Amino acid sequence: MVKNRRIECNYHLCDMGNKFFKKCRYCQKYFCNVHIRPKPAGLPRFEGSTQKDRLFMEEWHKPGGHPCPPYLEHWEEENKRKLQQYKEALDKFVKSKPIKHHEEPSVVFKDGIPIPYERAKKDEIKVSRTVVFIIVLIVAGFLIYTNWSKVSSYLPNISFNDTNKITLNFSRQVYRPTVETRFAQPKQYTLQELRNYALQLINEDRTQNGLKPVALGNNNAAQQHAEDMIENRFLSHWGSDGSKPYMRYTKAGGKGSIAENAAFSGFFYYEPNAVTIDPKESIETHEYQMVNDDADSNWGHRDNILDKNHNKVNIGIAYDSTHLAYVQDFEDDYILWSEPISYSSGILSMEGTSSLGTIQNVALYYDLTPVRLTQSDLLSYFYRGAYSLGDEAGYILAPPPLGSYYDTSSMNYKYVEASRWHVNGGSFAITANIQPLLSKGSGVYTVVLWAKNGNDNVALTTYSIFI
């Protein structure tokens, strides 16, 4: 009996194909790096107002993670313990310092003369206000004196004629800054200079972690996405046309596989006090945060940068005086194609040789046809998180040996048998009728050629077919 070999984490909806697995400290099960973070089990009460409800909502909106019943029990016990400690500390403080009631006097004596307390209090307030007013006047006068050249430019022009009559000229043109002139221009660099600088930072981080450097790729999808983000003011892995990274990569001529990082500097909406940026400083900040301060993203950006199987990176950078969009499309480009992936009338075909790993199988994933998204859509929670390859549509498997068959009772996924399956190590020639796997109808079907490299499952292709 021949069975397809797959590695899965214990989260039943996981389709990320990740390579590293860790044990949850609460439920003691193994999960991939996307789903290792525990979440309270069950659905949150969206109208709830208790601290427990707020925890549910907060954890629910974070991307990734897995439902973990023991985690909620741990949180409740920890919360009870902290509440008890707070009560004990409060009781101890109250008992150690008894409250003293303050009684205000009815009269006060000033120069030996009794004065009602309320009147004396009002006199003190008047004196305090007078002192503050005098200090403000002194400071204002000093600032005007030291900055007279600037202040005088905002006053009307004054001139004296021969008869000592003063004439005022109010014809001065008032300067009103516009959006273009309000901010200083950022330092100017060529796109290639910025890409080389970004590549240098990436390879420094990889080298410090014992990894080989990556080369600069030439796929233009990253640059198109950066320009889209800077023009429409958003940060997302989805484009304004609704596309995902691997879809843009395929349209730009990519034949390998990619994994995207994206970052953005600046406000998404107009801000009159925005600060002029230095593109290189922004790129350096983003690189540092993705590698060293990425806990909010479950260290997904760091894992992508430090993935040992990446051999290229396509870099997209777009900026203006106050904003910068930065995209890293890390690429696994190892196949020398004899026949690139092609699809026609339900028949999928491919042939080539991979210099990395041993070919395992071919998987298909499904996404709905992309639709145009507004800025509000792209800034919403759903489009701000991580992306996946879509829903599992099925697999292409090698024909079983003569006299054998697949045990479909133990297979919880769709599959078709290849009409041509010649695989030897990294060399492959595969043809199959995938029409039975296209049951979801029109949309985007992404072809992933999986290979085994040591203990790692590596996606050699993320090729999208638009149907």
Tab-separated table of C-alpha atoms in Angstrom:
chain	number	residue	atom	x	y	z
A	1	MET	CA	0.000	0.000	0.000
A	2	VAL	CA	1.403	3.397	-1.023
A	3	LYS	CA	0.639	6.423	1.090
A	4	ASN	CA	1.532	10.052	0.665
A	5	ARG	CA	4.024	11.265	3.263
A	6	ARG	CA	2.999	14.509	4.949
A	7	ILE	CA	4.053	16.291	8.092
A	8	GLU	CA	1.301	18.143	9.948
A	9	CYS	CA	1.071	20.071	13.185
A	10	ASN	CA	-1.673	19.185	15.711
A	11	TYR	CA	-3.776	22.202	14.676
A	12	HIS	CA	-6.441	20.671	12.432
A	13	LEU	CA	-6.671	23.711	10.108
A	14	CYS	CA	-2.922	24.110	9.567
A	15	ASP	CA	-1.943	24.286	5.910
A	16	MET	CA	1.249	26.309	6.212
A	17	GLY	CA	3.696	23.473	5.484
A	18	ASN	CA	6.065	24.686	8.209
A	19	LYS	CA	9.276	22.926	9.099
A	20	PHE	CA	9.873	23.504	12.802
A	21	PHE	CA	7.666	22.037	15.533
A	22	LYS	CA	7.537	22.911	19.237
A	23	LYS	CA	5.640	21.504	22.205
A	24	CYS	CA	2.937	23.638	23.837
A	25	ARG	CA	3.765	24.088	27.547
A	26	TYR	CA	0.091	23.773	28.493
A	27	CYS	CA	-1.462	20.967	26.402
A	28	GLN	CA	1.856	19.162	25.633
A	29	LYS	CA	1.023	18.804	21.922
A	30	TYR	CA	3.309	19.702	19.018
A	31	PHE	CA	2.560	22.604	16.691
A	32	CYS	CA	4.270	24.514	13.879
A	33	ASN	CA	5.786	27.945	14.473
A	34	VAL	CA	2.572	29.658	13.260
A	35	HIS	CA	0.218	27.789	15.614
A	36	ILE	CA	2.431	27.245	18.695
A	37	ARG	CA	0.926	30.222	20.600
A	38	PRO	CA	-1.962	29.035	22.873
A	39	LYS	CA	-5.419	30.604	22.629
A	40	PRO	CA	-8.479	30.148	24.863
A	41	ALA	CA	-10.677	27.394	23.470
A	42	GLY	CA	-14.120	28.275	22.113
A	43	LEU	CA	-15.596	31.433	20.620
A	44	PRO	CA	-15.397	34.787	22.455
A	45	ARG	CA	-18.447	36.684	23.702
A	46	PHE	CA	-18.222	39.616	21.329
A	47	GLU	CA	-20.456	41.786	23.561
A	48	GLY	CA	-18.866	40.653	26.816
A	49	SER	CA	-17.319	43.217	29.152
A	50	THR	CA	-15.589	41.127	31.819
A	51	GLN	CA	-11.831	40.737	32.020
A	52	LYS	CA	-12.199	37.155	30.815
A	53	ASP	CA	-14.207	38.333	27.783
A	54	ARG	CA	-11.578	40.948	26.998
A	55	LEU	CA	-8.874	38.271	27.116
A	56	PHE	CA	-10.909	36.129	24.728
A	57	MET	CA	-11.326	39.015	22.270
A	58	GLU	CA	-7.672	40.048	22.512
A	59	GLU	CA	-6.391	36.511	21.924
A	60	TRP	CA	-9.015	35.793	19.260
A	61	HIS	CA	-7.869	38.705	17.059
A	62	LYS	CA	-4.206	37.715	17.110
A	63	PRO	CA	-3.133	35.750	13.988
A	64	GLY	CA	-2.032	32.141	14.319
A	65	GLY	CA	-2.197	30.099	17.518
A	66	HIS	CA	-4.228	27.052	18.537
A	67	PRO	CA	-7.212	26.498	20.881
A	68	CYS	CA	-5.779	25.308	24.213
A	69	PRO	CA	-8.229	24.488	27.080
A	70	PRO	CA	-5.451	24.159	29.727
A	71	TYR	CA	-4.249	27.696	28.830
A	72	LEU	CA	-7.527	29.272	30.003
A	73	GLU	CA	-7.368	27.306	33.271
A	74	HIS	CA	-3.791	28.525	33.772
A	75	TRP	CA	-4.819	32.144	33.095
A	76	GLU	CA	-7.731	32.004	35.553
A	77	GLU	CA	-5.538	30.518	38.300
A	78	GLU	CA	-2.840	33.109	37.658
A	79	ASN	CA	-5.411	35.912	37.737
A	80	LYS	CA	-6.854	34.658	41.044
A	81	ARG	CA	-3.379	34.464	42.547
A	82	LYS	CA	-2.512	38.042	41.500
A	83	LEU	CA	-5.869	39.336	42.783
A	84	GLN	CA	-5.291	37.659	46.154
A	85	GLN	CA	-1.786	39.160	46.379
A	86	TYR	CA	-3.233	42.604	45.612
A	87	LYS	CA	-5.907	42.276	48.327
A	88	GLU	CA	-3.354	41.133	50.902
A	89	ALA	CA	-1.023	44.030	50.054
A	90	LEU	CA	-3.905	46.518	50.247
A	91	ASP	CA	-5.082	45.211	53.631
A	92	LYS	CA	-1.548	45.409	54.974
A	93	PHE	CA	-1.160	49.003	53.762
A	94	VAL	CA	-4.477	50.145	55.266
A	95	LYS	CA	-3.740	48.543	58.634
A	96	SER	CA	-0.207	49.973	58.832
A	97	LYS	CA	-1.226	53.589	58.075
A	98	PRO	CA	-4.426	54.773	59.829
A	99	ILE	CA	-6.253	57.635	58.157
A	100	LYS	CA	-5.932	61.052	59.778
A	101	HIS	CA	-8.783	63.489	59.266
A	102	HIS	CA	-7.688	67.025	58.386
A	103	GLU	CA	-9.575	69.866	60.054
A	104	GLU	CA	-9.258	73.322	58.544
A	105	PRO	CA	-8.879	76.238	61.023
A	106	SER	CA	-11.640	78.802	61.225
A	107	VAL	CA	-9.198	81.791	61.370
A	108	VAL	CA	-5.552	82.453	60.650
A	109	PHE	CA	-3.345	85.200	62.053
A	110	LYS	CA	-1.479	87.619	59.791
A	111	ASP	CA	0.754	90.186	61.508
A	112	GLY	CA	-1.097	89.372	64.749
A	113	ILE	CA	-4.502	90.163	63.197
A	114	PRO	CA	-7.104	87.322	62.960
A	115	ILE	CA	-8.383	86.795	59.381
A	116	PRO	CA	-11.077	84.317	58.287
A	117	TYR	CA	-9.479	81.223	56.748
A	118	GLU	CA	-11.475	81.423	53.501
A	119	ARG	CA	-10.371	85.024	52.903
A	120	ALA	CA	-6.727	84.171	53.585
A	121	LYS	CA	-6.961	81.277	51.117
A	122	LYS	CA	-8.359	83.546	48.375
A	123	ASP	CA	-5.549	86.076	48.979
A	124	GLU	CA	-2.943	83.307	48.543
A	125	ILE	CA	-4.518	82.260	45.224
A	126	LYS	CA	-4.496	85.864	43.938
A	127	VAL	CA	-0.821	86.265	44.851
A	128	SER	CA	0.067	82.956	43.136
A	129	ARG	CA	-1.754	83.947	39.935
A	130	THR	CA	-0.029	87.343	39.880
A	131	VAL	CA	3.416	85.724	40.247
A	132	VAL	CA	2.700	83.244	37.439
A	133	PHE	CA	1.473	86.048	35.144
A	134	ILE	CA	4.638	88.113	35.751
A	135	ILE	CA	6.857	85.064	35.034
A	136	VAL	CA	5.002	84.401	31.753
A	137	LEU	CA	5.451	88.018	30.681
A	138	ILE	CA	9.186	87.919	31.447
A	139	VAL	CA	9.668	84.644	29.502
A	140	ALA	CA	7.627	85.928	26.536
A	141	GLY	CA	9.590	89.163	26.437
A	142	PHE	CA	12.885	87.275	26.521
A	143	LEU	CA	11.829	84.961	23.663
A	144	ILE	CA	10.681	87.902	21.526
A	145	TYR	CA	13.931	89.764	22.197
A	146	THR	CA	16.153	86.774	21.302
A	147	ASN	CA	14.120	85.868	18.173
A	148	TRP	CA	13.256	89.369	16.951
A	149	SER	CA	14.453	88.726	13.389
A	150	LYS	CA	11.872	85.930	13.010
A	151	VAL	CA	9.088	87.788	14.823
A	152	SER	CA	9.562	90.956	12.781
A	153	SER	CA	8.976	89.056	9.526
A	154	TYR	CA	5.355	88.488	10.611
A	155	LEU	CA	4.735	92.186	11.477
A	156	PRO	CA	3.576	94.786	8.925
A	157	ASN	CA	6.338	96.860	7.309
A	158	ILE	CA	6.800	100.239	9.124
A	159	SER	CA	8.478	103.252	7.526
A	160	PHE	CA	8.936	106.948	8.472
A	161	ASN	CA	8.525	109.751	5.884
A	162	ASP	CA	10.064	113.224	5.945
A	163	THR	CA	7.256	114.707	8.069
A	164	ASN	CA	7.684	111.984	10.718
A	165	LYS	CA	4.276	110.554	9.910
A	166	ILE	CA	4.102	106.803	10.345
A	167	THR	CA	2.704	104.803	7.373
A	168	LEU	CA	1.854	101.132	7.591
A	169	ASN	CA	2.181	98.778	4.622
A	170	PHE	CA	-0.088	95.737	4.856
A	171	SER	CA	0.554	94.549	1.320
A	172	ARG	CA	2.901	91.747	2.446
A	173	GLN	CA	1.934	88.397	0.875
A	174	VAL	CA	0.995	85.825	3.512
A	175	TYR	CA	2.851	82.501	3.135
A	176	ARG	CA	0.622	79.448	3.385
A	177	PRO	CA	2.571	76.174	3.275
A	178	THR	CA	1.153	73.372	1.132
A	179	VAL	CA	1.506	69.615	1.532
A	180	GLU	CA	4.404	69.648	-0.952
A	181	THR	CA	6.353	72.499	0.684
A	182	ARG	CA	5.559	71.776	4.325
A	183	PHE	CA	8.134	69.016	4.688
A	184	ALA	CA	11.804	68.967	3.816
A	185	GLN	CA	12.814	66.602	1.030
A	186	PRO	CA	14.283	63.265	2.168
A	187	LYS	CA	17.775	62.223	1.230
A	188	GLN	CA	17.829	61.026	-2.345
A	189	TYR	CA	19.129	57.588	-3.314
A	190	THR	CA	18.721	55.487	-6.404
A	191	LEU	CA	16.535	52.413	-6.093
A	192	GLN	CA	19.549	50.190	-6.697
A	193	GLU	CA	21.482	51.888	-3.871
A	194	LEU	CA	18.630	51.216	-1.437
A	195	ARG	CA	18.229	47.624	-2.614
A	196	ASN	CA	21.945	46.966	-2.182
A	197	TYR	CA	21.827	48.470	1.316
A	198	ALA	CA	18.796	46.363	2.276
A	199	LEU	CA	20.503	43.237	0.870
A	200	GLN	CA	23.622	44.039	2.918
A	201	LEU	CA	21.576	44.221	6.152
A	202	ILE	CA	19.753	40.965	5.361
A	203	ASN	CA	22.977	39.085	4.661
A	204	GLU	CA	24.629	40.485	7.786
A	205	ASP	CA	21.799	38.999	9.870
A	206	ARG	CA	22.008	35.681	8.024
A	207	THR	CA	25.801	35.505	8.374
A	208	GLN	CA	25.618	36.264	12.107
A	209	ASN	CA	23.293	33.273	12.432
A	210	GLY	CA	25.537	30.900	10.477
A	211	LEU	CA	23.553	30.988	7.209
A	212	LYS	CA	24.620	31.513	3.616
A	213	PRO	CA	23.879	34.931	2.086
A	214	VAL	CA	21.069	35.327	-0.436
A	215	ALA	CA	21.413	36.865	-3.882
A	216	LEU	CA	19.327	39.770	-5.166
A	217	GLY	CA	16.485	38.441	-7.336
A	218	ASN	CA	15.010	40.116	-10.409
A	219	ASN	CA	11.291	39.389	-9.957
A	220	ASN	CA	9.422	42.714	-9.970
A	221	ALA	CA	6.430	41.674	-7.831
A	222	ALA	CA	7.985	43.061	-4.622
A	223	GLN	CA	8.560	46.486	-6.202
A	224	GLN	CA	5.021	46.604	-7.588
A	225	HIS	CA	3.598	45.821	-4.153
A	226	ALA	CA	5.749	48.489	-2.443
A	227	GLU	CA	4.563	51.101	-4.937
A	228	ASP	CA	0.962	49.976	-4.398
A	229	MET	CA	1.307	50.395	-0.599
A	230	ILE	CA	2.923	53.835	-0.801
A	231	GLU	CA	0.327	55.094	-3.293
A	232	ASN	CA	-2.717	53.800	-1.406
A	233	ARG	CA	-1.310	54.169	2.151
A	234	PHE	CA	-1.681	50.682	3.631
A	235	LEU	CA	0.354	47.779	5.000
A	236	SER	CA	-0.786	44.291	4.006
A	237	HIS	CA	0.310	41.136	2.194
A	238	TRP	CA	-2.773	41.601	0.030
A	239	GLY	CA	-2.579	44.118	-2.808
A	240	SER	CA	-5.210	46.721	-3.637
A	241	ASP	CA	-6.307	44.375	-6.450
A	242	GLY	CA	-6.901	41.596	-3.876
A	243	SER	CA	-3.859	39.538	-4.905
A	244	LYS	CA	-1.607	37.553	-2.561
A	245	PRO	CA	2.223	37.513	-2.803
A	246	TYR	CA	2.528	34.238	-4.755
A	247	MET	CA	-0.093	35.408	-7.261
A	248	ARG	CA	1.866	38.613	-7.965
A	249	TYR	CA	5.083	36.579	-8.125
A	250	THR	CA	3.608	34.251	-10.768
A	251	LYS	CA	2.239	37.156	-12.841
A	252	ALA	CA	5.706	38.757	-12.758
A	253	GLY	CA	7.221	35.604	-14.291
A	254	GLY	CA	8.287	33.743	-11.122
A	255	LYS	CA	8.654	29.962	-11.420
A	256	GLY	CA	10.061	29.125	-7.955
A	257	SER	CA	8.444	29.836	-4.588
A	258	ILE	CA	8.360	32.933	-2.379
A	259	ALA	CA	7.593	33.966	1.207
A	260	GLU	CA	6.936	37.668	1.820
A	261	ASN	CA	7.825	40.202	4.548
A	262	ALA	CA	6.283	43.682	4.342
A	263	ALA	CA	6.797	46.859	6.400
A	264	PHE	CA	5.637	50.494	6.313
A	265	SER	CA	6.907	53.779	7.799
A	266	GLY	CA	4.605	56.748	8.322
A	267	PHE	CA	0.932	57.499	8.938
A	268	PHE	CA	-1.793	55.872	6.866
A	269	TYR	CA	-3.817	59.091	6.940
A	270	TYR	CA	-2.801	62.748	6.533
A	271	GLU	CA	-0.791	64.035	9.486
A	272	PRO	CA	0.304	67.729	9.394
A	273	ASN	CA	3.155	67.110	11.863
A	274	ALA	CA	4.663	64.097	10.061
A	275	VAL	CA	8.457	63.887	10.203
A	276	THR	CA	10.717	63.726	7.156
A	277	ILE	CA	12.315	60.297	6.864
A	278	ASP	CA	15.698	59.035	5.769
A	279	PRO	CA	15.043	55.951	3.571
A	280	LYS	CA	18.168	54.121	4.718
A	281	GLU	CA	17.359	54.695	8.395
A	282	SER	CA	13.813	53.396	7.865
A	283	ILE	CA	15.082	50.265	6.102
A	284	GLU	CA	17.616	49.637	8.872
A	285	THR	CA	14.899	50.079	11.543
A	286	HIS	CA	12.555	47.638	9.815
A	287	GLU	CA	15.303	45.029	9.403
A	288	TYR	CA	16.247	45.288	13.087
A	289	GLN	CA	12.625	45.024	14.254
A	290	MET	CA	11.849	42.032	12.035
A	291	VAL	CA	14.867	40.108	13.322
A	292	ASN	CA	15.076	41.242	16.964
A	293	ASP	CA	11.632	42.573	17.955
A	294	ASP	CA	9.096	40.400	16.145
A	295	ALA	CA	7.209	38.724	19.000
A	296	ASP	CA	3.912	40.384	17.967
A	297	SER	CA	4.155	38.496	14.659
A	298	ASN	CA	5.151	35.248	16.392
A	299	TRP	CA	8.680	35.757	14.958
A	300	GLY	CA	7.402	34.966	11.463
A	301	HIS	CA	9.447	37.742	9.802
A	302	ARG	CA	12.610	36.573	11.568
A	303	ASP	CA	12.014	32.951	10.556
A	304	ASN	CA	11.588	34.058	6.960
A	305	ILE	CA	14.802	36.105	6.909
A	306	LEU	CA	16.755	33.299	8.589
A	307	ASP	CA	15.331	30.407	6.528
A	308	LYS	CA	18.348	28.349	5.428
A	309	ASN	CA	16.615	27.196	2.217
A	310	HIS	CA	16.203	30.678	0.708
A	311	ASN	CA	18.741	31.520	-1.981
A	312	LYS	CA	17.334	34.802	-3.358
A	313	VAL	CA	15.417	37.844	-2.182
A	314	ASN	CA	13.427	40.270	-4.340
A	315	ILE	CA	13.343	43.709	-2.716
A	316	GLY	CA	10.717	46.397	-3.254
A	317	ILE	CA	11.179	49.958	-1.917
A	318	ALA	CA	8.976	53.005	-2.526
A	319	TYR	CA	8.990	56.255	-0.524
A	320	ASP	CA	8.160	59.929	-0.369
A	321	SER	CA	9.154	62.626	2.120
A	322	THR	CA	7.253	61.102	5.073
A	323	HIS	CA	6.471	57.479	4.135
A	324	LEU	CA	8.325	54.338	3.081
A	325	ALA	CA	7.034	50.933	1.954
A	326	TYR	CA	9.458	47.994	2.172
A	327	VAL	CA	8.854	44.482	0.768
A	328	GLN	CA	11.077	41.390	0.997
A	329	ASP	CA	10.048	38.469	-1.246
A	330	PHE	CA	12.375	35.629	-0.232
A	331	GLU	CA	12.694	33.121	-3.037
A	332	ASP	CA	13.568	29.433	-3.334
A	333	ASP	CA	14.759	29.198	-6.931
A	334	TYR	CA	16.438	25.835	-7.410
A	335	ILE	CA	14.802	24.290	-10.494
A	336	LEU	CA	16.376	24.135	-13.940
A	337	TRP	CA	13.279	23.815	-16.106
A	338	SER	CA	13.088	21.608	-19.174
A	339	GLU	CA	9.330	22.200	-19.333
A	340	PRO	CA	7.978	24.967	-17.053
A	341	ILE	CA	4.612	24.416	-15.364
A	342	SER	CA	1.804	24.552	-17.913
A	343	TYR	CA	-1.950	24.061	-17.709
A	344	SER	CA	-4.406	23.499	-20.552
A	345	SER	CA	-7.874	21.918	-20.634
A	346	GLY	CA	-7.465	20.311	-17.225
A	347	ILE	CA	-3.968	18.871	-17.915
A	348	LEU	CA	-1.085	20.021	-15.696
A	349	SER	CA	2.455	19.257	-16.837
A	350	MET	CA	6.009	20.069	-15.680
A	351	GLU	CA	9.552	18.778	-16.087
A	352	GLY	CA	12.903	19.850	-14.643
A	353	THR	CA	15.697	19.198	-12.180
A	354	SER	CA	15.980	20.640	-8.668
A	355	SER	CA	19.383	21.186	-7.093
A	356	LEU	CA	17.758	21.076	-3.649
A	357	GLY	CA	16.131	18.077	-2.020
A	358	THR	CA	14.176	15.046	-3.248
A	359	ILE	CA	10.774	15.448	-4.911
A	360	GLN	CA	7.875	14.182	-2.744
A	361	ASN	CA	4.525	15.190	-4.223
A	362	VAL	CA	2.521	17.975	-5.860
A	363	ALA	CA	-0.202	19.849	-3.949
A	364	LEU	CA	-2.911	22.247	-5.133
A	365	TYR	CA	-4.331	25.074	-2.995
A	366	TYR	CA	-7.374	27.206	-3.767
A	367	ASP	CA	-8.190	30.911	-3.354
A	368	LEU	CA	-11.274	32.820	-4.447
A	369	THR	CA	-10.839	35.110	-7.450
A	370	PRO	CA	-9.226	38.326	-6.102
A	371	VAL	CA	-11.459	41.413	-5.926
A	372	ARG	CA	-10.432	45.033	-5.552
A	373	LEU	CA	-9.923	46.193	-1.940
A	374	THR	CA	-10.249	49.701	-0.489
A	375	GLN	CA	-7.820	51.269	1.955
A	376	SER	CA	-10.315	50.594	4.772
A	377	ASP	CA	-10.438	46.918	3.762
A	378	LEU	CA	-6.641	46.613	3.708
A	379	LEU	CA	-6.281	48.299	7.121
A	380	SER	CA	-8.863	45.997	8.729
A	381	TYR	CA	-7.808	43.148	10.997
A	382	PHE	CA	-8.324	40.348	8.457
A	383	TYR	CA	-5.918	41.823	5.896
A	384	ARG	CA	-3.274	42.978	8.410
A	385	GLY	CA	-2.205	39.497	9.496
A	386	ALA	CA	-0.311	36.600	7.976
A	387	TYR	CA	-1.394	34.963	4.736
A	388	SER	CA	-1.679	31.295	3.759
A	389	LEU	CA	-1.598	29.360	0.482
A	390	GLY	CA	-5.384	29.046	0.603
A	391	ASP	CA	-7.566	25.984	1.084
A	392	GLU	CA	-6.241	22.518	0.277
A	393	ALA	CA	-7.701	21.415	-3.071
A	394	GLY	CA	-5.881	18.079	-3.413
A	395	TYR	CA	-2.702	16.247	-4.416
A	396	ILE	CA	-1.086	14.665	-7.456
A	397	LEU	CA	0.367	11.286	-6.476
A	398	ALA	CA	2.576	8.798	-8.253
A	399	PRO	CA	0.717	5.799	-9.722
A	400	PRO	CA	0.956	2.894	-7.256
A	401	PRO	CA	3.071	-0.115	-8.242
A	402	LEU	CA	1.431	-2.737	-10.389
A	403	GLY	CA	-1.011	-4.728	-8.300
A	404	SER	CA	-1.219	-2.066	-5.576
A	405	TYR	CA	-3.733	0.655	-4.855
A	406	TYR	CA	-4.242	3.600	-2.509
A	407	ASP	CA	-6.231	2.951	0.651
A	408	THR	CA	-8.778	5.764	0.290
A	409	SER	CA	-10.414	4.936	3.635
A	410	SER	CA	-7.400	6.398	5.466
A	411	MET	CA	-6.983	9.431	3.175
A	412	ASN	CA	-8.832	12.593	4.231
A	413	TYR	CA	-7.889	14.588	1.141
A	414	LYS	CA	-8.596	14.525	-2.589
A	415	TYR	CA	-6.001	13.207	-5.012
A	416	VAL	CA	-5.443	12.207	-8.622
A	417	GLU	CA	-2.903	9.757	-9.966
A	418	ALA	CA	-0.364	11.160	-12.414
A	419	SER	CA	-0.423	9.811	-15.964
A	420	ARG	CA	3.315	10.539	-16.125
A	421	TRP	CA	5.451	10.339	-13.005
A	422	HIS	CA	9.193	10.043	-13.514
A	423	VAL	CA	10.963	11.135	-10.335
A	424	ASN	CA	14.580	10.410	-9.510
A	425	GLY	CA	15.989	12.457	-6.621
A	426	GLY	CA	15.659	16.049	-7.757
A	427	SER	CA	14.745	15.223	-11.376
A	428	PHE	CA	11.058	15.035	-12.253
A	429	ALA	CA	8.655	14.777	-15.185
A	430	ILE	CA	5.003	14.936	-14.107
A	431	THR	CA	1.732	15.094	-16.049
A	432	ALA	CA	-1.761	14.720	-14.585
A	433	ASN	CA	-5.405	15.477	-15.284
A	434	ILE	CA	-6.292	17.741	-12.356
A	435	GLN	CA	-9.892	18.399	-13.402
A	436	PRO	CA	-11.275	16.411	-10.408
A	437	LEU	CA	-9.342	18.724	-8.060
A	438	LEU	CA	-10.939	21.876	-9.515
A	439	SER	CA	-14.320	21.215	-7.893
A	440	LYS	CA	-14.325	24.569	-6.100
A	441	GLY	CA	-14.897	26.280	-9.444
A	442	SER	CA	-13.314	29.448	-10.773
A	443	GLY	CA	-10.572	31.070	-8.738
A	444	VAL	CA	-6.825	30.745	-8.223
A	445	TYR	CA	-5.217	27.295	-7.893
A	446	THR	CA	-1.620	27.367	-6.674
A	447	VAL	CA	0.706	24.481	-7.577
A	448	VAL	CA	3.244	23.577	-4.886
A	449	LEU	CA	5.966	21.047	-5.711
A	450	TRP	CA	7.097	19.681	-2.348
A	451	ALA	CA	10.635	18.360	-1.786
A	452	LYS	CA	12.425	16.856	1.196
A	453	ASN	CA	15.708	18.493	2.196
A	454	GLY	CA	17.052	16.683	5.253
A	455	ASN	CA	14.308	17.104	7.863
A	456	ASP	CA	12.740	20.055	6.064
A	457	ASN	CA	9.754	20.047	3.711
A	458	VAL	CA	10.539	22.708	1.109
A	459	ALA	CA	8.089	24.275	-1.352
A	460	LEU	CA	9.978	24.508	-4.653
A	461	THR	CA	7.108	26.244	-6.467
A	462	THR	CA	4.184	28.528	-5.618
A	463	TYR	CA	2.833	28.804	-9.154
A	464	SER	CA	-0.682	30.252	-9.443
A	465	ILE	CA	-3.130	29.227	-12.161
A	466	PHE	CA	-6.036	31.640	-12.709
A	467	ILE	CA	-9.202	29.810	-13.726
